[in-house]
PDB file of C-alpha atoms in Angstrom:
ATOM      1  CA  LEU R   1     124.701 313.891 200.092  1.00 39.00           C
ATOM      2  CA  VAL R   2     128.080 312.612 199.627  1.00 39.00           C
ATOM      3  CA  ARG R   3     130.520 315.913 199.207  1.00 42.00           C
ATOM      4  CA  VAL R   4     133.015 316.890 196.448  1.00 38.00           C
ATOM      5  CA  SER R   5     135.853 315.792 198.887  1.00 41.00           C
ATOM      6  CA  GLU R   6     134.992 312.648 199.658  1.00 42.00           C
ATOM      7  CA  LEU R   7     134.499 311.263 196.057  1.00 38.00           C
ATOM      8  CA  ARG R   8     138.116 313.058 195.525  1.00 42.00           C
ATOM      9  CA  GLU R   9     139.439 311.362 198.804  1.00 44.00           C
ATOM     10  CA  ASN R  10     137.722 307.828 197.557  1.00 45.00           C
ATOM     11  CA  GLU R  11     138.678 308.767 194.244  1.00 44.00           C
ATOM     12  CA  SER R  12     142.691 308.879 195.308  1.00 44.00           C
ATOM     13  CA  VAL R  13     141.839 305.378 197.875  1.00 43.00           C
ATOM     14  CA  ALA R  14     141.427 303.784 194.468  1.00 46.00           C
ATOM     15  CA  LEU R  15     144.062 305.168 191.846  1.00 42.00           C
ATOM     16  CA  ALA R  16     146.630 304.490 194.932  1.00 42.00           C
ATOM     17  CA  GLN R  17     145.589 300.377 194.399  1.00 49.00           C
ATOM     18  CA  ALA R  18     146.883 300.387 190.268  1.00 51.00           C
ATOM     19  CA  PRO R  19     150.018 299.295 190.959  1.00 54.00           C
ATOM     20  CA  ALA R  20     149.563 296.647 192.964  1.00 52.00           C
ATOM     21  CA  THR R  21     146.576 295.855 190.875  1.00 52.00           C
ATOM     22  CA  ARG R  22     148.995 295.645 187.930  1.00 55.00           C
ATOM     23  CA  ASP R  23     150.761 293.176 189.863  1.00 56.00           C
ATOM     24  CA  PHE R  24     148.583 291.078 190.291  1.00 53.00           C
ATOM     25  CA  LEU R  25     147.761 290.567 186.925  1.00 54.00           C
ATOM     26  CA  VAL R  26     151.524 290.189 185.838  1.00 49.00           C
ATOM     27  CA  ASP R  27     151.735 287.508 188.592  1.00 56.00           C
ATOM     28  CA  MET R  28     148.294 286.155 187.199  1.00 53.00           C
ATOM     29  CA  ILE R  29     150.471 285.292 184.208  1.00 48.00           C
ATOM     30  CA  GLN R  30     153.977 284.705 185.092  1.00 53.00           C
ATOM     31  CA  PRO R  31     155.575 281.188 184.512  1.00 52.00           C
ATOM     32  CA  THR R  32     154.632 278.210 187.071  1.00 53.00           C
ATOM     33  CA  SER R  33     157.881 276.681 189.172  1.00 53.00           C
ATOM     34  CA  ASP R  34     158.341 274.605 186.204  1.00 54.00           C
ATOM     35  CA  GLY R  35     158.698 277.084 183.980  1.00 54.00           C
ATOM     36  CA  GLU R  36     155.076 276.220 181.892  1.00 56.00           C
ATOM     37  CA  LEU R  37     153.759 279.216 180.532  1.00 54.00           C
ATOM     38  CA  ASP R  38     151.211 278.585 177.857  1.00 59.00           C
ATOM     39  CA  LEU R  39     148.171 279.038 180.435  1.00 65.00           C
ATOM     40  CA  THR R  40     144.624 279.306 178.457  1.00 78.00           C
ATOM     41  CA  VAL R  41     143.205 282.617 179.934  1.00 76.00           C
ATOM     42  CA  VAL R  42     140.708 280.548 181.876  1.00 82.00           C
ATOM     43  CA  GLU R  43     143.622 279.154 183.864  1.00 81.00           C
ATOM     44  CA  ALA R  44     145.326 282.461 184.670  1.00 81.00           C
ATOM     45  CA  VAL R  45     142.307 283.794 185.871  1.00 84.00           C
ATOM     46  CA  ASP R  46     141.550 280.880 188.115  1.00 85.00           C
ATOM     47  CA  ARG R  47     145.106 281.201 189.086  1.00 82.00           C
ATOM     48  CA  GLY R  48     144.444 284.917 189.741  1.00 81.00           C
ATOM     49  CA  ALA R  49     141.247 283.694 192.116  1.00 84.00           C
ATOM     50  CA  GLU R  50     142.859 281.415 193.969  1.00 83.00           C
ATOM     51  CA  ARG R  51     145.604 283.818 195.044  1.00 81.00           C
ATOM     52  CA  PHE R  52     142.784 286.087 195.765  1.00 80.00           C
ATOM     53  CA  GLU R  53     141.262 284.165 198.726  1.00 75.00           C
ATOM     54  CA  SER R  54     144.845 284.167 200.804  1.00 77.00           C
ATOM     55  CA  GLN R  55     145.912 287.276 199.867  1.00 76.00           C
ATOM     56  CA  PHE R  56     145.570 291.092 200.983  1.00 73.00           C
ATOM     57  CA  ALA R  57     143.308 289.972 203.835  1.00 77.00           C
ATOM     58  CA  ASP R  58     145.060 293.329 205.512  1.00 82.00           C
ATOM     59  CA  GLN R  59     144.427 295.438 202.203  1.00 85.00           C
ATOM     60  CA  PRO R  60     140.616 295.855 202.084  1.00 89.00           C
ATOM     61  CA  ALA R  61     140.767 298.327 199.086  1.00 90.00           C
ATOM     62  CA  LEU R  62     143.086 296.469 196.866  1.00 87.00           C
ATOM     63  CA  ARG R  63     140.718 293.097 197.873  1.00 89.00           C
ATOM     64  CA  ALA R  64     137.924 295.246 196.664  1.00 92.00           C
ATOM     65  CA  GLU R  65     139.335 296.153 193.600  1.00 90.00           C
ATOM     66  CA  VAL R  66     141.053 292.797 192.544  1.00 89.00           C
ATOM     67  CA  GLY R  67     138.165 291.148 193.447  1.00 91.00           C
ATOM     68  CA  ALA R  68     136.032 293.510 190.898  1.00 92.00           C
ATOM     69  CA  LEU R  69     138.741 292.301 188.103  1.00 89.00           C
ATOM     70  CA  ILE R  70     137.886 289.024 188.330  1.00 91.00           C
ATOM     71  CA  GLY R  71     134.972 289.070 188.802  1.00 93.00           C
ATOM     72  CA  THR R  72     134.437 290.954 185.690  1.00 92.00           C
ATOM     73  CA  MET R  73     137.139 288.730 183.576  1.00 90.00           C
ATOM     74  CA  TYR R  74     134.691 285.342 184.726  1.00 92.00           C
ATOM     75  CA  ARG R  75     131.894 287.168 183.385  1.00 93.00           C
ATOM     76  CA  ARG R  76     133.206 287.719 180.484  1.00 89.00           C
ATOM     77  CA  LEU R  77     134.435 284.389 180.134  1.00 88.00           C
ATOM     78  CA  GLY R  78     130.481 283.234 180.711  1.00 89.00           C
ATOM     79  CA  ARG R  79     131.669 281.548 184.334  1.00 92.00           C
ATOM     80  CA  LEU R  80     129.161 283.636 185.987  1.00 94.00           C
ATOM     81  CA  GLU R  81     128.477 281.817 189.020  1.00 95.00           C
ATOM     82  CA  SER R  82     132.107 282.322 189.862  1.00 94.00           C
ATOM     83  CA  ALA R  83     131.258 286.104 188.218  1.00 94.00           C
ATOM     84  CA  GLN R  84     128.937 286.745 191.099  1.00 95.00           C
ATOM     85  CA  SER R  85     130.951 285.649 193.830  1.00 95.00           C
ATOM     86  CA  PHE R  86     133.349 287.631 193.224  1.00 94.00           C
ATOM     87  CA  LEU R  87     131.206 291.018 192.524  1.00 96.00           C
ATOM     88  CA  THR R  88     129.609 290.185 195.439  1.00 96.00           C
ATOM     89  CA  ILE R  89     132.964 290.405 197.952  1.00 94.00           C
ATOM     90  CA  SER R  90     133.951 292.982 195.856  1.00 95.00           C
ATOM     91  CA  LEU R  91     130.480 295.060 196.338  1.00 97.00           C
ATOM     92  CA  ASP R  92     130.274 294.452 199.884  1.00 96.00           C
ATOM     93  CA  LEU R  93     134.179 295.164 200.385  1.00 95.00           C
ATOM     94  CA  HIS R  94     134.080 298.835 198.481  1.00 96.00           C
ATOM     95  CA  ARG R  95     130.983 299.753 200.162  1.00 96.00           C
ATOM     96  CA  GLY R  96     133.294 299.261 203.385  1.00 95.00           C
ATOM     97  CA  VAL R  97     135.749 300.867 202.326  1.00 93.00           C
ATOM     98  CA  TYR R  98     134.062 303.746 200.416  1.00 93.00           C
ATOM     99  CA  GLY R  99     130.912 304.148 200.800  1.00 94.00           C
ATOM    100  CA  PRO R 100     127.839 302.953 199.241  1.00 94.00           C
ATOM    101  CA  ASP R 101     127.271 306.155 197.226  1.00 93.00           C
ATOM    102  CA  ALA R 102     130.541 305.956 196.253  1.00 93.00           C
ATOM    103  CA  GLN R 103     131.705 305.684 192.302  1.00 91.00           C
ATOM    104  CA  SER R 104     133.753 303.369 192.273  1.00 92.00           C
ATOM    105  CA  THR R 105     131.056 301.467 194.520  1.00 95.00           C
ATOM    106  CA  LEU R 106     128.247 301.935 192.325  1.00 95.00           C
ATOM    107  CA  ARG R 107     130.283 300.783 189.148  1.00 94.00           C
ATOM    108  CA  VAL R 108     130.634 297.772 190.878  1.00 96.00           C
ATOM    109  CA  ARG R 109     127.417 297.154 192.132  1.00 96.00           C
ATOM    110  CA  HIS R 110     126.508 298.010 188.137  1.00 96.00           C
ATOM    111  CA  ASP R 111     129.042 295.521 187.273  1.00 95.00           C
ATOM    112  CA  ARG R 112     127.039 292.811 189.414  1.00 96.00           C
ATOM    113  CA  ALA R 113     122.902 293.866 187.603  1.00 97.00           C
ATOM    114  CA  LEU R 114     124.846 293.127 184.741  1.00 95.00           C
ATOM    115  CA  LEU R 115     125.949 289.277 185.704  1.00 95.00           C
ATOM    116  CA  LEU R 116     122.209 289.254 187.651  1.00 96.00           C
ATOM    117  CA  ALA R 117     120.912 289.868 183.630  1.00 94.00           C
ATOM    118  CA  ASP R 118     123.244 287.299 182.253  1.00 94.00           C
ATOM    119  CA  ARG R 119     121.678 285.012 184.644  1.00 94.00           C
ATOM    120  CA  GLY R 120     118.299 286.111 184.068  1.00 93.00           C
ATOM    121  CA  ALA R 121     117.703 287.477 187.372  1.00 95.00           C
ATOM    122  CA  CYS R 122     115.323 290.217 186.036  1.00 93.00           C
ATOM    123  CA  ASP R 123     113.393 291.005 188.896  1.00 95.00           C
ATOM    124  CA  GLN R 124     116.764 291.522 190.933  1.00 96.00           C
ATOM    125  CA  VAL R 125     118.204 293.568 188.202  1.00 96.00           C
ATOM    126  CA  LEU R 126     115.003 295.549 187.819  1.00 97.00           C
ATOM    127  CA  THR R 127     115.551 296.708 191.494  1.00 97.00           C
ATOM    128  CA  GLU R 128     119.196 297.129 191.683  1.00 97.00           C
ATOM    129  CA  ALA R 129     118.722 299.252 188.296  1.00 97.00           C
ATOM    130  CA  GLN R 130     115.877 301.529 189.422  1.00 96.00           C
ATOM    131  CA  ALA R 131     117.828 302.101 192.262  1.00 97.00           C
ATOM    132  CA  LEU R 132     121.231 302.988 190.293  1.00 97.00           C
ATOM    133  CA  GLN R 133     119.323 305.477 188.108  1.00 97.00           C
ATOM    134  CA  GLY R 134     117.968 307.178 190.936  1.00 96.00           C
ATOM    135  CA  LEU R 135     121.815 307.272 192.751  1.00 96.00           C
ATOM    136  CA  TYR R 136     123.276 308.160 189.340  1.00 96.00           C
ATOM    137  CA  GLU R 137     120.793 310.531 188.850  1.00 95.00           C
ATOM    138  CA  ARG R 138     121.240 312.645 192.025  1.00 94.00           C
ATOM    139  CA  LEU R 139     125.289 312.571 192.095  1.00 93.00           C
ATOM    140  CA  LEU R 140     126.105 313.137 188.731  1.00 94.00           C
ATOM    141  CA  GLY R 141     123.043 314.437 186.878  1.00 95.00           C
ATOM    142  CA  ARG R 142     120.349 312.966 184.575  1.00 95.00           C
ATOM    143  CA  ASP R 143     122.155 313.242 181.663  1.00 95.00           C
ATOM    144  CA  HIS R 144     125.618 311.729 182.706  1.00 95.00           C
ATOM    145  CA  GLU R 145     126.519 308.545 180.356  1.00 95.00           C
ATOM    146  CA  ARG R 146     126.599 306.452 183.953  1.00 95.00           C
ATOM    147  CA  THR R 147     122.793 307.624 184.931  1.00 97.00           C
ATOM    148  CA  LEU R 148     121.735 306.789 181.374  1.00 97.00           C
ATOM    149  CA  ALA R 149     123.194 303.516 181.010  1.00 97.00           C
ATOM    150  CA  ALA R 150     121.251 302.765 184.509  1.00 97.00           C
ATOM    151  CA  GLN R 151     118.228 303.926 182.790  1.00 98.00           C
ATOM    152  CA  VAL R 152     118.838 301.756 179.592  1.00 97.00           C
ATOM    153  CA  LEU R 153     119.226 299.101 182.070  1.00 97.00           C
ATOM    154  CA  HIS R 154     116.262 299.717 184.041  1.00 97.00           C
ATOM    155  CA  ALA R 155     114.259 299.322 180.743  1.00 98.00           C
ATOM    156  CA  ASP R 156     115.956 296.510 179.695  1.00 97.00           C
ATOM    157  CA  ALA R 157     114.898 294.731 182.583  1.00 97.00           C
ATOM    158  CA  LEU R 158     111.136 295.817 181.833  1.00 98.00           C
ATOM    159  CA  GLN R 159     111.325 294.755 178.318  1.00 97.00           C
ATOM    160  CA  VAL R 160     112.396 290.809 179.593  1.00 96.00           C
ATOM    161  CA  LEU R 161     109.248 291.158 182.009  1.00 96.00           C
ATOM    162  CA  GLY R 162     107.017 291.938 178.810  1.00 97.00           C
ATOM    163  CA  ARG R 163     106.653 295.241 180.204  1.00 97.00           C
ATOM    164  CA  TYR R 164     106.460 296.666 177.133  1.00 98.00           C
ATOM    165  CA  ASN R 165     104.760 299.825 177.636  1.00 98.00           C
ATOM    166  CA  GLU R 166     106.834 300.536 180.102  1.00 98.00           C
ATOM    167  CA  ALA R 167     110.508 299.957 178.630  1.00 98.00           C
ATOM    168  CA  GLU R 168     109.988 301.256 175.079  1.00 98.00           C
ATOM    169  CA  PRO R 169     109.005 305.206 176.365  1.00 98.00           C
ATOM    170  CA  MET R 170     112.070 305.029 178.636  1.00 98.00           C
ATOM    171  CA  LEU R 171     114.373 303.704 175.862  1.00 98.00           C
ATOM    172  CA  ARG R 172     113.312 306.601 173.220  1.00 98.00           C
ATOM    173  CA  ASP R 173     114.212 308.556 176.363  1.00 97.00           C
ATOM    174  CA  ALA R 174     117.519 307.292 176.634  1.00 97.00           C
ATOM    175  CA  LEU R 175     118.144 307.429 172.655  1.00 97.00           C
ATOM    176  CA  ASP R 176     117.160 311.454 172.747  1.00 96.00           C
ATOM    177  CA  ARG R 177     119.538 312.315 175.759  1.00 94.00           C
ATOM    178  CA  THR R 178     123.039 309.733 175.086  1.00 92.00           C
ATOM    179  CA  ARG R 179     125.582 310.478 173.149  1.00 90.00           C
ATOM    180  CA  PRO R 180     126.239 309.628 169.489  1.00 89.00           C
ATOM    181  CA  GLY R 181     127.770 306.491 168.878  1.00 87.00           C
ATOM    182  CA  GLY R 182     128.205 305.873 172.253  1.00 91.00           C
ATOM    183  CA  ASP R 183     127.553 301.996 173.725  1.00 93.00           C
ATOM    184  CA  ASN R 184     124.481 303.139 175.200  1.00 95.00           C
ATOM    185  CA  GLU R 185     122.896 304.235 171.961  1.00 96.00           C
ATOM    186  CA  LEU R 186     123.940 301.252 171.027  1.00 96.00           C
ATOM    187  CA  VAL R 187     122.390 298.787 173.651  1.00 96.00           C
ATOM    188  CA  ALA R 188     119.440 301.443 173.826  1.00 97.00           C
ATOM    189  CA  THR R 189     118.744 300.916 170.075  1.00 97.00           C
ATOM    190  CA  ASN R 190     118.792 296.856 170.050  1.00 96.00           C
ATOM    191  CA  ILE R 191     116.413 296.408 173.150  1.00 97.00           C
ATOM    192  CA  LEU R 192     114.052 298.771 171.434  1.00 98.00           C
ATOM    193  CA  GLY R 193     114.265 296.626 168.367  1.00 97.00           C
ATOM    194  CA  ALA R 194     113.175 293.658 170.634  1.00 97.00           C
ATOM    195  CA  VAL R 195     110.243 295.815 171.994  1.00 98.00           C
ATOM    196  CA  LEU R 196     108.763 296.471 168.524  1.00 98.00           C
ATOM    197  CA  ILE R 197     109.537 292.982 167.449  1.00 97.00           C
ATOM    198  CA  ALA R 198     107.479 291.757 170.277  1.00 97.00           C
ATOM    199  CA  THR R 199     104.473 293.605 170.187  1.00 97.00           C
ATOM    200  CA  GLN R 200     104.896 292.787 166.497  1.00 97.00           C
ATOM    201  CA  ARG R 201     105.681 296.365 165.220  1.00 97.00           C
ATOM    202  CA  PHE R 202     107.740 294.787 162.285  1.00 97.00           C
ATOM    203  CA  ASP R 203     107.427 297.804 159.825  1.00 97.00           C
ATOM    204  CA  GLU R 204     108.306 300.479 162.721  1.00 98.00           C
ATOM    205  CA  ALA R 205     111.216 297.433 163.669  1.00 98.00           C
ATOM    206  CA  GLU R 206     112.801 297.496 160.678  1.00 98.00           C
ATOM    207  CA  PRO R 207     114.740 300.605 160.471  1.00 97.00           C
ATOM    208  CA  VAL R 208     115.927 300.224 163.876  1.00 97.00           C
ATOM    209  CA  VAL R 209     116.954 297.207 163.970  1.00 97.00           C
ATOM    210  CA  ARG R 210     118.738 297.565 160.555  1.00 97.00           C
ATOM    211  CA  THR R 211     120.328 301.008 162.410  1.00 96.00           C
ATOM    212  CA  GLU R 212     122.113 298.292 165.653  1.00 96.00           C
ATOM    213  CA  ASN R 213     122.920 296.136 162.894  1.00 97.00           C
ATOM    214  CA  ARG R 214     124.966 298.151 160.932  1.00 96.00           C
ATOM    215  CA  ARG R 215     126.361 299.836 164.031  1.00 95.00           C
ATOM    216  CA  THR R 216     127.446 296.407 165.827  1.00 95.00           C
ATOM    217  CA  ARG R 217     129.289 295.496 162.522  1.00 95.00           C
ATOM    218  CA  GLU R 218     131.401 298.930 162.430  1.00 94.00           C
ATOM    219  CA  LYS R 219     132.178 298.681 165.744  1.00 93.00           C
ATOM    220  CA  PHE R 220     132.840 294.792 166.344  1.00 92.00           C
ATOM    221  CA  GLY R 221     133.881 294.016 163.156  1.00 93.00           C
ATOM    222  CA  GLU R 222     131.619 291.277 160.682  1.00 91.00           C
ATOM    223  CA  THR R 223     132.806 288.208 162.359  1.00 90.00           C
ATOM    224  CA  HIS R 224     132.666 289.477 165.808  1.00 91.00           C
ATOM    225  CA  VAL R 225     129.743 286.739 168.437  1.00 88.00           C
ATOM    226  CA  ASN R 226     127.878 290.426 168.248  1.00 91.00           C
ATOM    227  CA  ALA R 227     127.612 291.087 164.466  1.00 93.00           C
ATOM    228  CA  LEU R 228     126.859 287.367 163.649  1.00 93.00           C
ATOM    229  CA  ALA R 229     123.962 287.767 166.633  1.00 93.00           C
ATOM    230  CA  SER R 230     122.477 290.870 165.151  1.00 96.00           C
ATOM    231  CA  ASN R 231     122.721 289.595 161.723  1.00 96.00           C
ATOM    232  CA  HIS R 232     120.213 286.724 163.291  1.00 95.00           C
ATOM    233  CA  ASN R 233     117.929 288.975 164.308  1.00 96.00           C
ATOM    234  CA  LEU R 234     117.728 290.967 160.899  1.00 97.00           C
ATOM    235  CA  ALA R 235     117.135 287.991 159.418  1.00 96.00           C
ATOM    236  CA  GLY R 236     114.379 286.813 161.610  1.00 96.00           C
ATOM    237  CA  LEU R 237     113.090 290.105 160.840  1.00 97.00           C
ATOM    238  CA  LEU R 238     112.944 290.618 157.332  1.00 97.00           C
ATOM    239  CA  SER R 239     111.604 286.892 157.096  1.00 96.00           C
ATOM    240  CA  GLN R 240     108.416 288.359 159.353  1.00 96.00           C
ATOM    241  CA  LEU R 241     107.961 291.000 156.755  1.00 96.00           C
ATOM    242  CA  GLY R 242     108.277 288.586 153.379  1.00 96.00           C
ATOM    243  CA  LYS R 243     111.195 289.684 152.478  1.00 96.00           C
ATOM    244  CA  VAL R 244     112.702 286.194 152.038  1.00 96.00           C
ATOM    245  CA  GLU R 245     115.421 286.177 150.166  1.00 96.00           C
ATOM    246  CA  GLU R 246     117.228 288.640 152.027  1.00 96.00           C
ATOM    247  CA  ALA R 247     116.834 287.179 154.656  1.00 96.00           C
ATOM    248  CA  ALA R 248     118.568 283.748 153.506  1.00 96.00           C
ATOM    249  CA  GLN R 249     121.088 285.448 151.993  1.00 96.00           C
ATOM    250  CA  ILE R 250     122.138 286.944 155.508  1.00 95.00           C
ATOM    251  CA  THR R 251     121.192 283.645 156.787  1.00 95.00           C
ATOM    252  CA  ALA R 252     123.524 281.576 154.383  1.00 94.00           C
ATOM    253  CA  ASP R 253     126.627 284.460 155.275  1.00 92.00           C
ATOM    254  CA  ASN R 254     126.019 284.283 158.883  1.00 90.00           C
ATOM    255  CA  ILE R 255     126.429 280.636 158.685  1.00 89.00           C
ATOM    256  CA  GLU R 256     129.675 280.247 156.690  1.00 89.00           C
ATOM    257  CA  ALA R 257     131.149 283.575 158.810  1.00 87.00           C
ATOM    258  CA  ALA R 258     129.938 281.058 162.046  1.00 83.00           C
ATOM    259  CA  LEU R 259     131.611 278.199 160.799  1.00 84.00           C
ATOM    260  CA  GLU R 260     134.839 280.056 159.947  1.00 81.00           C
ATOM    261  CA  THR R 261     135.105 282.124 163.139  1.00 78.00           C
ATOM    262  CA  LEU R 262     133.136 280.449 165.977  1.00 61.00           C
ATOM    263  CA  PRO R 263     134.027 276.818 168.048  1.00 61.00           C
ATOM    264  CA  GLU R 264     131.676 274.145 167.367  1.00 56.00           C
ATOM    265  CA  SER R 265     129.008 275.148 170.134  1.00 51.00           C
ATOM    266  CA  HIS R 266     128.445 278.435 168.710  1.00 51.00           C
ATOM    267  CA  TRP R 267     127.548 277.047 165.122  1.00 45.00           C
ATOM    268  CA  ARG R 268     123.716 277.352 165.841  1.00 46.00           C
ATOM    269  CA  ILE R 269     124.092 281.141 165.345  1.00 40.00           C
ATOM    270  CA  GLY R 270     122.633 280.700 161.816  1.00 39.00           C
TER     271      GLY R 270
END
């Protein structure tokens, strides 16, 4: 078992790295020797990645935090191979510095599992999510948001693998216990809608998908890519239900919003 004193000590070590991590971020966007500052986000992260290779060799705790930061940035930019490399390095370092059950280690492990889900490695995600759910439940309790996040990830892996009968009760249980309006509720609602559609329970899916759509638009805004994707899913369901006019209007509005706000590579959203 991990003692409370050990968790506090690990937290103190992580907090001690905060100023250095902040300085690293500032340096990522400093002008180059010729005064050039017009960097793209990708260029800034690439610069940080290059510096990571040559810095902090004798500071494993700081290297662990910076590696996780770079890995998370690469994932959000869609550079999944680079993201996996840095998150794997960071996870190994976290295990060595803080221990395998430390909350900071589990956070990076969870981030890496999400990255694996992005890459379609569903069997690996299933294994990791099951392990994380058990660890979080033991350390933080069954109803903690991190435990529930791992449970939702576990259910998502089951859903992608077509194991709908296992995924659905897990999702409904998470929705019964998670914080209203939180990220876990939104993600679990989205996945439950996908399960109901996949099992052709379209009437039952409609209120679930409508709820997810409304909350996604409220959280991210009408023209955010997540909102547009949610609109696309709702329109597809309405078509299945024979509500063709409403589906067509949502699709038309979606295409207009996508053309105005998204780069050309995303125009298929409608």
